[in-house]
Structures are given as structure tokens and as C-alpha cells.
């Protein structure tokens, strides 16, 4: 699950701007966990696509097949990091 970064969340997390999506509730065994993402990491980019909000995430995921490996750029504790993430299978609910 993800939350859009609002101005108040950006301020609380010490972010420069209210852009990106916050990772919430990483599921055990899911692609996010396997890639090393934690709750409250802020994703700002997938591959070469800036991620401003959850709408951007949805568009990006629809354009990439399950099993694709992508680069995720995220912030944790004020440090910009990157990881590789393999997109999981989509369920009917997530389409």
C-alpha cells in the first residue's frame, strides 16, 4: 500500500518537496520486501520516470509486465538510495 506525499507529510518526514509516494505496510514475501523496501520509505522514481503520486505509480505499473525488473529510487532517513525490484503477478483486484 502507498500514500501520496502531502505538504504536511513532506514536512514531517524532512523532505524538500511534497512529491513521491510513501511505502506503507510492506507484505512479507512481496516484491517490495524482497527489494529491501521498508515502511515509510519514499519512492521518488521508477526507472527513468519521476513518481509524484500514486497516479504515476499506477500508470507506470500498467506499462510494465509482471516479472519485469525495475530500478526504484527512494529516500530513507534523508538518504537517497536505489534498489532493483521484480514486479509481481497482478491480481484481478490490482488491475
mmCIF file of N, CA, C and O in Angstrom:
data_model
loop_
_atom_site.group_PDB
_atom_site.id
_atom_site.type_symbol
_atom_site.label_atom_id
_atom_site.label_comp_id
_atom_site.label_asym_id
_atom_site.label_seq_id
_atom_site.Cartn_x
_atom_site.Cartn_y
_atom_site.Cartn_z
ATOM 1 N N UNK A 1 0.842 -1.177 0.000
ATOM 2 C CA UNK A 1 0.000 0.000 0.000
ATOM 3 C C UNK A 1 0.888 1.242 0.000
ATOM 4 O O UNK A 1 1.993 1.218 0.523
ATOM 5 N N UNK A 2 0.385 2.312 -0.585
ATOM 6 C CA UNK A 2 1.148 3.547 -0.715
ATOM 7 C C UNK A 2 0.276 4.740 -0.351
ATOM 8 O O UNK A 2 -0.936 4.706 -0.504
ATOM 9 N N UNK A 3 0.929 5.802 0.106
ATOM 10 C CA UNK A 3 0.263 7.079 0.366
ATOM 11 C C UNK A 3 0.974 8.160 -0.433
ATOM 12 O O UNK A 3 2.202 8.148 -0.537
ATOM 13 N N UNK A 4 0.211 9.090 -0.971
ATOM 14 C CA UNK A 4 0.835 10.240 -1.626
ATOM 15 C C UNK A 4 1.484 11.122 -0.574
ATOM 16 O O UNK A 4 0.964 11.260 0.532
ATOM 17 N N UNK A 5 2.599 11.731 -0.922
ATOM 18 C CA UNK A 5 3.267 12.664 -0.016
ATOM 19 C C UNK A 5 2.548 14.012 -0.120
ATOM 20 O O UNK A 5 2.496 14.605 -1.187
ATOM 21 N N UNK A 6 1.986 14.442 0.981
ATOM 22 C CA UNK A 6 1.337 15.753 1.048
ATOM 23 C C UNK A 6 2.342 16.756 1.615
ATOM 24 O O UNK A 6 3.425 16.371 2.064
ATOM 25 N N UNK A 7 1.973 18.030 1.623
ATOM 26 C CA UNK A 7 2.876 19.035 2.185
ATOM 27 C C UNK A 7 3.171 18.757 3.652
ATOM 28 O O UNK A 7 4.312 18.849 4.088
ATOM 29 N N UNK A 8 2.143 18.385 4.421
ATOM 30 C CA UNK A 8 2.367 18.131 5.845
ATOM 31 C C UNK A 8 3.212 16.871 6.069
ATOM 32 O O UNK A 8 4.064 16.849 6.960
ATOM 33 N N UNK A 9 3.000 15.834 5.252
ATOM 34 C CA UNK A 9 3.832 14.628 5.371
ATOM 35 C C UNK A 9 5.274 14.912 4.965
ATOM 36 O O UNK A 9 6.215 14.429 5.595
ATOM 37 N N UNK A 10 5.449 15.711 3.914
ATOM 38 C CA UNK A 10 6.807 16.067 3.470
ATOM 39 C C UNK A 10 7.547 16.788 4.587
ATOM 40 O O UNK A 10 8.713 16.492 4.867
ATOM 41 N N UNK A 11 6.863 17.706 5.237
ATOM 42 C CA UNK A 11 7.483 18.449 6.337
ATOM 43 C C UNK A 11 7.827 17.494 7.495
ATOM 44 O O UNK A 11 8.927 17.552 8.047
ATOM 45 N N UNK A 12 6.896 16.616 7.846
ATOM 46 C CA UNK A 12 7.125 15.685 8.954
ATOM 47 C C UNK A 12 8.271 14.717 8.674
ATOM 48 O O UNK A 12 9.003 14.323 9.584
ATOM 49 N N UNK A 13 8.434 14.350 7.397
ATOM 50 C CA UNK A 13 9.490 13.406 7.022
ATOM 51 C C UNK A 13 10.805 14.094 6.644
ATOM 52 O O UNK A 13 11.777 13.427 6.312
ATOM 53 N N UNK A 14 10.807 15.425 6.664
ATOM 54 C CA UNK A 14 12.019 16.163 6.332
ATOM 55 C C UNK A 14 12.350 16.158 4.853
ATOM 56 O O UNK A 14 13.508 16.275 4.466
ATOM 57 N N UNK A 15 11.326 16.059 4.003
ATOM 58 C CA UNK A 15 11.535 16.053 2.559
ATOM 59 C C UNK A 15 11.559 17.481 2.031
ATOM 60 O O UNK A 15 10.903 18.359 2.575
ATOM 61 N N UNK A 16 12.268 17.687 0.952
ATOM 62 C CA UNK A 16 12.389 19.008 0.348
ATOM 63 C C UNK A 16 11.089 19.440 -0.321
ATOM 64 O O UNK A 16 10.706 20.605 -0.269
ATOM 65 N N UNK A 17 10.393 18.491 -0.951
ATOM 66 C CA UNK A 17 9.172 18.819 -1.683
ATOM 67 C C UNK A 17 8.118 17.740 -1.453
ATOM 68 O O UNK A 17 8.463 16.596 -1.163
ATOM 69 N N UNK A 18 6.838 18.104 -1.602
ATOM 70 C CA UNK A 18 5.766 17.125 -1.408
ATOM 71 C C UNK A 18 5.544 16.269 -2.656
ATOM 72 O O UNK A 18 4.498 16.323 -3.303
ATOM 73 N N UNK A 19 6.537 15.500 -3.043
ATOM 74 C CA UNK A 19 6.406 14.598 -4.185
ATOM 75 C C UNK A 19 6.850 13.202 -3.784
ATOM 76 O O UNK A 19 7.667 13.027 -2.882
ATOM 77 N N UNK A 20 6.300 12.221 -4.470
ATOM 78 C CA UNK A 20 6.640 10.838 -4.206
ATOM 79 C C UNK A 20 5.499 10.108 -3.535
ATOM 80 O O UNK A 20 4.435 10.668 -3.289
ATOM 81 N N UNK A 21 5.749 8.836 -3.273
ATOM 82 C CA UNK A 21 4.762 8.024 -2.586
ATOM 83 C C UNK A 21 5.437 7.312 -1.417
ATOM 84 O O UNK A 21 6.587 6.884 -1.510
ATOM 85 N N UNK A 22 4.720 7.218 -0.326
ATOM 86 C CA UNK A 22 5.249 6.593 0.891
ATOM 87 C C UNK A 22 4.833 5.128 0.913
ATOM 88 O O UNK A 22 3.659 4.805 0.730
ATOM 89 N N UNK A 23 5.798 4.262 1.131
ATOM 90 C CA UNK A 23 5.524 2.836 1.252
ATOM 91 C C UNK A 23 4.906 2.596 2.632
ATOM 92 O O UNK A 23 5.455 3.021 3.642
ATOM 93 N N UNK A 24 3.766 1.911 2.646
ATOM 94 C CA UNK A 24 3.081 1.602 3.900
ATOM 95 C C UNK A 24 2.702 0.124 3.870
ATOM 96 O O UNK A 24 2.151 -0.351 2.887
ATOM 97 N N UNK A 25 3.004 -0.569 4.933
ATOM 98 C CA UNK A 25 2.583 -1.964 5.089
ATOM 99 C C UNK A 25 3.189 -2.887 4.030
ATOM 100 O O UNK A 25 2.486 -3.445 3.187
ATOM 101 N N UNK A 26 4.510 -3.056 4.075
ATOM 102 C CA UNK A 26 5.197 -3.975 3.172
ATOM 103 C C UNK A 26 4.802 -5.403 3.532
ATOM 104 O O UNK A 26 4.941 -5.827 4.672
ATOM 105 N N UNK A 27 4.290 -6.128 2.565
ATOM 106 C CA UNK A 27 3.831 -7.504 2.800
ATOM 107 C C UNK A 27 4.999 -8.483 2.758
ATOM 108 O O UNK A 27 5.847 -8.392 1.872
ATOM 109 N N UNK A 28 5.037 -9.419 3.713
ATOM 110 C CA UNK A 28 6.100 -10.432 3.712
ATOM 111 C C UNK A 28 6.114 -11.213 2.395
ATOM 112 O O UNK A 28 5.072 -11.638 1.906
ATOM 113 N N UNK A 29 7.300 -11.326 1.818
ATOM 114 C CA UNK A 29 7.465 -12.079 0.578
ATOM 115 C C UNK A 29 7.116 -11.318 -0.682
ATOM 116 O O UNK A 29 7.323 -11.810 -1.790
ATOM 117 N N UNK A 30 6.578 -10.112 -0.549
ATOM 118 C CA UNK A 30 6.211 -9.303 -1.717
ATOM 119 C C UNK A 30 7.455 -8.697 -2.355
ATOM 120 O O UNK A 30 8.526 -8.646 -1.747
ATOM 121 N N UNK A 31 7.293 -8.214 -3.587
ATOM 122 C CA UNK A 31 8.418 -7.629 -4.308
ATOM 123 C C UNK A 31 9.089 -6.498 -3.551
ATOM 124 O O UNK A 31 10.312 -6.384 -3.557
ATOM 125 N N UNK A 32 8.295 -5.663 -2.870
ATOM 126 C CA UNK A 32 8.867 -4.545 -2.109
ATOM 127 C C UNK A 32 9.783 -5.054 -0.999
ATOM 128 O O UNK A 32 10.886 -4.540 -0.803
ATOM 129 N N UNK A 33 9.338 -6.083 -0.283
ATOM 130 C CA UNK A 33 10.173 -6.633 0.790
ATOM 131 C C UNK A 33 11.439 -7.274 0.214
ATOM 132 O O UNK A 33 12.541 -7.059 0.724
ATOM 133 N N UNK A 34 11.288 -8.036 -0.862
ATOM 134 C CA UNK A 34 12.443 -8.693 -1.472
ATOM 135 C C UNK A 34 13.460 -7.686 -2.009
ATOM 136 O O UNK A 34 14.652 -7.975 -2.056
ATOM 137 N N UNK A 35 12.977 -6.498 -2.382
ATOM 138 C CA UNK A 35 13.870 -5.442 -2.879
ATOM 139 C C UNK A 35 14.496 -4.638 -1.739
ATOM 140 O O UNK A 35 15.338 -3.782 -1.972
ATOM 141 N N UNK A 36 14.058 -4.901 -0.498
ATOM 142 C CA UNK A 36 14.631 -4.203 0.647
ATOM 143 C C UNK A 36 13.912 -2.933 1.041
ATOM 144 O O UNK A 36 14.407 -2.170 1.868
ATOM 145 N N UNK A 37 12.731 -2.696 0.468
ATOM 146 C CA UNK A 37 11.971 -1.502 0.846
ATOM 147 C C UNK A 37 11.323 -1.711 2.208
ATOM 148 O O UNK A 37 10.917 -2.823 2.554
ATOM 149 N N UNK A 38 11.239 -0.639 2.973
ATOM 150 C CA UNK A 38 10.648 -0.665 4.314
ATOM 151 C C UNK A 38 9.466 0.284 4.385
ATOM 152 O O UNK A 38 9.343 1.201 3.567
ATOM 153 N N UNK A 39 8.630 0.092 5.394
ATOM 154 C CA UNK A 39 7.564 1.054 5.650
ATOM 155 C C UNK A 39 8.184 2.444 5.820
ATOM 156 O O UNK A 39 9.249 2.582 6.421
ATOM 157 N N UNK A 40 7.529 3.435 5.260
ATOM 158 C CA UNK A 40 7.899 4.855 5.325
ATOM 159 C C UNK A 40 9.049 5.250 4.414
ATOM 160 O O UNK A 40 9.489 6.398 4.441
ATOM 161 N N UNK A 41 9.557 4.323 3.578
ATOM 162 C CA UNK A 41 10.452 4.742 2.501
ATOM 163 C C UNK A 41 9.618 5.578 1.539
ATOM 164 O O UNK A 41 8.425 5.328 1.357
ATOM 165 N N UNK A 42 10.226 6.594 0.923
ATOM 166 C CA UNK A 42 9.513 7.462 -0.013
ATOM 167 C C UNK A 42 10.079 7.234 -1.412
ATOM 168 O O UNK A 42 11.229 7.557 -1.691
ATOM 169 N N UNK A 43 9.258 6.642 -2.271
ATOM 170 C CA UNK A 43 9.677 6.370 -3.649
ATOM 171 C C UNK A 43 9.513 7.636 -4.470
ATOM 172 O O UNK A 43 8.443 8.257 -4.475
ATOM 173 N N UNK A 44 10.586 8.026 -5.167
ATOM 174 C CA UNK A 44 10.554 9.239 -5.971
ATOM 175 C C UNK A 44 10.734 8.971 -7.459
ATOM 176 O O UNK A 44 10.496 9.838 -8.285
ATOM 177 N N UNK A 45 11.157 7.755 -7.810
ATOM 178 C CA UNK A 45 11.395 7.453 -9.221
ATOM 179 C C UNK A 45 11.359 5.942 -9.449
ATOM 180 O O UNK A 45 11.856 5.175 -8.641
ATOM 181 N N UNK A 46 10.750 5.551 -10.575
ATOM 182 C CA UNK A 46 10.818 4.183 -11.080
ATOM 183 C C UNK A 46 11.534 4.262 -12.413
ATOM 184 O O UNK A 46 11.084 4.967 -13.313
ATOM 185 N N UNK A 47 12.660 3.555 -12.551
ATOM 186 C CA UNK A 47 13.478 3.648 -13.757
ATOM 187 C C UNK A 47 13.722 5.130 -14.054
ATOM 188 O O UNK A 47 14.214 5.838 -13.200
ATOM 189 N N UNK A 48 13.336 5.591 -15.231
ATOM 190 C CA UNK A 48 13.551 6.995 -15.591
ATOM 191 C C UNK A 48 12.292 7.835 -15.420
ATOM 192 O O UNK A 48 12.204 8.946 -15.945
ATOM 193 N N UNK A 49 11.319 7.321 -14.685
ATOM 194 C CA UNK A 49 10.036 8.010 -14.526
ATOM 195 C C UNK A 49 9.908 8.595 -13.131
ATOM 196 O O UNK A 49 9.909 7.860 -12.145
ATOM 197 N N UNK A 50 9.803 9.927 -13.055
ATOM 198 C CA UNK A 50 9.598 10.573 -11.755
ATOM 199 C C UNK A 50 8.236 10.163 -11.220
ATOM 200 O O UNK A 50 7.254 10.078 -11.951
ATOM 201 N N UNK A 51 8.177 9.880 -9.937
ATOM 202 C CA UNK A 51 6.942 9.453 -9.295
ATOM 203 C C UNK A 51 6.475 10.556 -8.354
ATOM 204 O O UNK A 51 7.045 10.746 -7.288
ATOM 205 N N UNK A 52 5.467 11.292 -8.780
ATOM 206 C CA UNK A 52 4.958 12.402 -7.990
ATOM 207 C C UNK A 52 3.856 11.934 -7.042
ATOM 208 O O UNK A 52 3.753 12.405 -5.922
ATOM 209 N N UNK A 53 3.048 10.964 -7.493
ATOM 210 C CA UNK A 53 1.925 10.496 -6.673
ATOM 211 C C UNK A 53 1.521 9.083 -7.098
ATOM 212 O O UNK A 53 2.107 8.502 -8.005
ATOM 213 N N UNK A 54 0.502 8.537 -6.432
ATOM 214 C CA UNK A 54 0.077 7.168 -6.708
ATOM 215 C C UNK A 54 -0.485 7.008 -8.120
ATOM 216 O O UNK A 54 -0.445 5.914 -8.686
ATOM 217 N N UNK A 55 -0.984 8.083 -8.708
ATOM 218 C CA UNK A 55 -1.443 8.038 -10.102
ATOM 219 C C UNK A 55 -0.275 7.671 -11.011
ATOM 220 O O UNK A 55 -0.410 6.843 -11.912
ATOM 221 N N UNK A 56 0.892 8.287 -10.779
ATOM 222 C CA UNK A 56 2.089 7.970 -11.565
ATOM 223 C C UNK A 56 2.479 6.504 -11.386
ATOM 224 O O UNK A 56 2.878 5.839 -12.337
ATOM 225 N N UNK A 57 2.361 6.007 -10.168
ATOM 226 C CA UNK A 57 2.670 4.600 -9.893
ATOM 227 C C UNK A 57 1.768 3.694 -10.717
ATOM 228 O O UNK A 57 2.239 2.768 -11.378
ATOM 229 N N UNK A 58 0.486 3.954 -10.709
ATOM 230 C CA UNK A 58 -0.456 3.125 -11.462
ATOM 231 C C UNK A 58 -0.159 3.116 -12.951
ATOM 232 O O UNK A 58 -0.156 2.058 -13.586
ATOM 233 N N UNK A 59 0.112 4.284 -13.511
ATOM 234 C CA UNK A 59 0.437 4.361 -14.942
ATOM 235 C C UNK A 59 1.713 3.602 -15.253
ATOM 236 O O UNK A 59 1.804 2.908 -16.254
ATOM 237 N N UNK A 60 2.718 3.730 -14.382
ATOM 238 C CA UNK A 60 3.981 3.033 -14.595
ATOM 239 C C UNK A 60 3.769 1.519 -14.562
ATOM 240 O O UNK A 60 4.254 0.793 -15.429
ATOM 241 N N UNK A 61 3.039 1.043 -13.574
ATOM 242 C CA UNK A 61 2.821 -0.402 -13.438
ATOM 243 C C UNK A 61 2.030 -0.969 -14.609
ATOM 244 O O UNK A 61 2.314 -2.083 -15.058
ATOM 245 N N UNK A 62 1.067 -0.227 -15.113
ATOM 246 C CA UNK A 62 0.291 -0.700 -16.258
ATOM 247 C C UNK A 62 1.141 -0.808 -17.520
ATOM 248 O O UNK A 62 0.837 -1.583 -18.416
ATOM 249 N N UNK A 63 2.210 -0.037 -17.599
ATOM 250 C CA UNK A 63 3.070 -0.040 -18.778
ATOM 251 C C UNK A 63 4.186 -1.081 -18.711
ATOM 252 O O UNK A 63 4.941 -1.232 -19.667
ATOM 253 N N UNK A 64 4.292 -1.814 -17.588
ATOM 254 C CA UNK A 64 5.364 -2.795 -17.415
ATOM 255 C C UNK A 64 4.784 -4.149 -17.017
ATOM 256 O O UNK A 64 3.927 -4.213 -16.133
ATOM 257 N N UNK A 65 5.251 -5.213 -17.641
ATOM 258 C CA UNK A 65 4.682 -6.536 -17.366
ATOM 259 C C UNK A 65 5.151 -7.119 -16.031
ATOM 260 O O UNK A 65 6.211 -6.757 -15.515
ATOM 261 N N UNK A 66 4.364 -8.025 -15.504
ATOM 262 C CA UNK A 66 4.781 -8.783 -14.324
ATOM 263 C C UNK A 66 6.086 -9.494 -14.658
ATOM 264 O O UNK A 66 6.286 -9.948 -15.782
ATOM 265 N N UNK A 67 6.986 -9.552 -13.701
ATOM 266 C CA UNK A 67 8.279 -10.190 -13.909
ATOM 267 C C UNK A 67 9.366 -9.249 -14.383
ATOM 268 O O UNK A 67 10.545 -9.603 -14.386
ATOM 269 N N UNK A 68 8.986 -8.022 -14.796
ATOM 270 C CA UNK A 68 9.987 -7.037 -15.226
ATOM 271 C C UNK A 68 10.794 -6.574 -14.021
ATOM 272 O O UNK A 68 10.268 -6.443 -12.922
ATOM 273 N N UNK A 69 12.076 -6.341 -14.236
ATOM 274 C CA UNK A 69 12.934 -5.794 -13.184
ATOM 275 C C UNK A 69 13.068 -4.300 -13.417
ATOM 276 O O UNK A 69 13.403 -3.863 -14.519
ATOM 277 N N UNK A 70 12.793 -3.526 -12.380
ATOM 278 C CA UNK A 70 12.869 -2.075 -12.482
ATOM 279 C C UNK A 70 13.798 -1.542 -11.404
ATOM 280 O O UNK A 70 14.068 -2.213 -10.413
ATOM 281 N N UNK A 71 14.283 -0.336 -11.613
ATOM 282 C CA UNK A 71 15.094 0.358 -10.618
ATOM 283 C C UNK A 71 14.173 1.303 -9.853
ATOM 284 O O UNK A 71 13.426 2.080 -10.451
ATOM 285 N N UNK A 72 14.217 1.221 -8.530
ATOM 286 C CA UNK A 72 13.416 2.090 -7.674
ATOM 287 C C UNK A 72 14.370 3.030 -6.942
ATOM 288 O O UNK A 72 15.312 2.579 -6.298
ATOM 289 N N UNK A 73 14.134 4.324 -7.069
ATOM 290 C CA UNK A 73 14.901 5.336 -6.336
ATOM 291 C C UNK A 73 14.000 5.808 -5.200
ATOM 292 O O UNK A 73 12.848 6.190 -5.426
ATOM 293 N N UNK A 74 14.526 5.771 -3.991
ATOM 294 C CA UNK A 74 13.722 6.113 -2.824
ATOM 295 C C UNK A 74 14.572 6.820 -1.775
ATOM 296 O O UNK A 74 15.804 6.797 -1.820
ATOM 297 N N UNK A 75 13.900 7.467 -0.837
ATOM 298 C CA UNK A 75 14.564 8.150 0.275
ATOM 299 C C UNK A 75 14.237 7.408 1.568
ATOM 300 O O UNK A 75 13.082 7.046 1.800
ATOM 301 N N UNK A 76 15.263 7.211 2.382
ATOM 302 C CA UNK A 76 15.094 6.623 3.715
ATOM 303 C C UNK A 76 16.008 7.395 4.663
ATOM 304 O O UNK A 76 17.207 7.495 4.425
ATOM 305 N N UNK A 77 15.428 7.944 5.697
ATOM 306 C CA UNK A 77 16.193 8.689 6.701
ATOM 307 C C UNK A 77 17.045 9.791 6.069
ATOM 308 O O UNK A 77 18.183 10.022 6.461
ATOM 309 N N UNK A 78 16.491 10.462 5.059
ATOM 310 C CA UNK A 78 17.179 11.577 4.421
ATOM 311 C C UNK A 78 18.243 11.184 3.424
ATOM 312 O O UNK A 78 18.921 12.045 2.863
ATOM 313 N N UNK A 79 18.410 9.900 3.160
ATOM 314 C CA UNK A 79 19.423 9.412 2.221
ATOM 315 C C UNK A 79 18.716 8.845 0.990
ATOM 316 O O UNK A 79 17.797 8.030 1.104
ATOM 317 N N UNK A 80 19.158 9.259 -0.200
ATOM 318 C CA UNK A 80 18.615 8.729 -1.448
ATOM 319 C C UNK A 80 19.298 7.398 -1.736
ATOM 320 O O UNK A 80 20.521 7.291 -1.689
ATOM 321 N N UNK A 81 18.497 6.386 -2.020
ATOM 322 C CA UNK A 81 19.004 5.036 -2.264
ATOM 323 C C UNK A 81 18.347 4.477 -3.520
ATOM 324 O O UNK A 81 17.367 5.027 -4.008
ATOM 325 N N UNK A 82 18.861 3.358 -3.995
ATOM 326 C CA UNK A 82 18.234 2.672 -5.123
ATOM 327 C C UNK A 82 18.260 1.170 -4.890
ATOM 328 O O UNK A 82 19.091 0.658 -4.129
ATOM 329 N N UNK A 83 17.337 0.495 -5.537
ATOM 330 C CA UNK A 83 17.259 -0.957 -5.453
ATOM 331 C C UNK A 83 16.607 -1.483 -6.727
ATOM 332 O O UNK A 83 15.953 -0.736 -7.449
ATOM 333 N N UNK A 84 16.790 -2.758 -6.979
ATOM 334 C CA UNK A 84 16.103 -3.423 -8.089
ATOM 335 C C UNK A 84 14.895 -4.157 -7.520
ATOM 336 O O UNK A 84 14.993 -4.800 -6.490
ATOM 337 N N UNK A 85 13.791 -4.045 -8.230
ATOM 338 C CA UNK A 85 12.555 -4.678 -7.794
ATOM 339 C C UNK A 85 11.964 -5.451 -8.967
ATOM 340 O O UNK A 85 11.922 -4.944 -10.087
ATOM 341 N N UNK A 86 11.557 -6.692 -8.714
ATOM 342 C CA UNK A 86 10.891 -7.502 -9.725
ATOM 343 C C UNK A 86 9.392 -7.358 -9.510
ATOM 344 O O UNK A 86 8.889 -7.642 -8.421
ATOM 345 N N UNK A 87 8.706 -6.899 -10.539
ATOM 346 C CA UNK A 87 7.256 -6.715 -10.439
ATOM 347 C C UNK A 87 6.575 -8.064 -10.301
ATOM 348 O O UNK A 87 6.833 -8.987 -11.080
ATOM 349 N N UNK A 88 5.688 -8.171 -9.327
ATOM 350 C CA UNK A 88 4.972 -9.418 -9.072
ATOM 351 C C UNK A 88 3.779 -9.593 -9.995
ATOM 352 O O UNK A 88 3.425 -8.714 -10.782
ATOM 353 N N UNK A 89 3.155 -10.730 -9.863
ATOM 354 C CA UNK A 89 1.930 -11.018 -10.616
ATOM 355 C C UNK A 89 0.831 -10.100 -10.137
ATOM 356 O O UNK A 89 0.725 -9.816 -8.955
ATOM 357 N N UNK A 90 0.016 -9.673 -11.054
ATOM 358 C CA UNK A 90 -1.106 -8.809 -10.701
ATOM 359 C C UNK A 90 -2.352 -9.660 -10.488
ATOM 360 O O UNK A 90 -2.632 -10.563 -11.259
ATOM 361 N N UNK A 91 -3.079 -9.333 -9.457
ATOM 362 C CA UNK A 91 -4.353 -9.998 -9.209
ATOM 363 C C UNK A 91 -5.450 -9.198 -9.892
ATOM 364 O O UNK A 91 -5.242 -8.049 -10.276
ATOM 365 N N UNK A 92 -6.621 -9.776 -10.013
ATOM 366 C CA UNK A 92 -7.752 -9.052 -10.611
ATOM 367 C C UNK A 92 -8.038 -7.783 -9.833
ATOM 368 O O UNK A 92 -8.405 -6.764 -10.403
ATOM 369 N N UNK A 93 -7.833 -7.804 -8.512
ATOM 370 C CA UNK A 93 -8.099 -6.640 -7.665
ATOM 371 C C UNK A 93 -7.130 -5.504 -7.945
ATOM 372 O O UNK A 93 -7.484 -4.341 -7.856
ATOM 373 N N UNK A 94 -5.869 -5.813 -8.312
ATOM 374 C CA UNK A 94 -4.879 -4.756 -8.517
ATOM 375 C C UNK A 94 -4.855 -4.211 -9.928
ATOM 376 O O UNK A 94 -4.095 -3.316 -10.232
ATOM 377 N N UNK A 95 -5.688 -4.729 -10.815
ATOM 378 C CA UNK A 95 -5.692 -4.258 -12.209
ATOM 379 C C UNK A 95 -6.535 -3.051 -12.403
ATOM 380 O O UNK A 95 -7.437 -2.693 -11.863
#
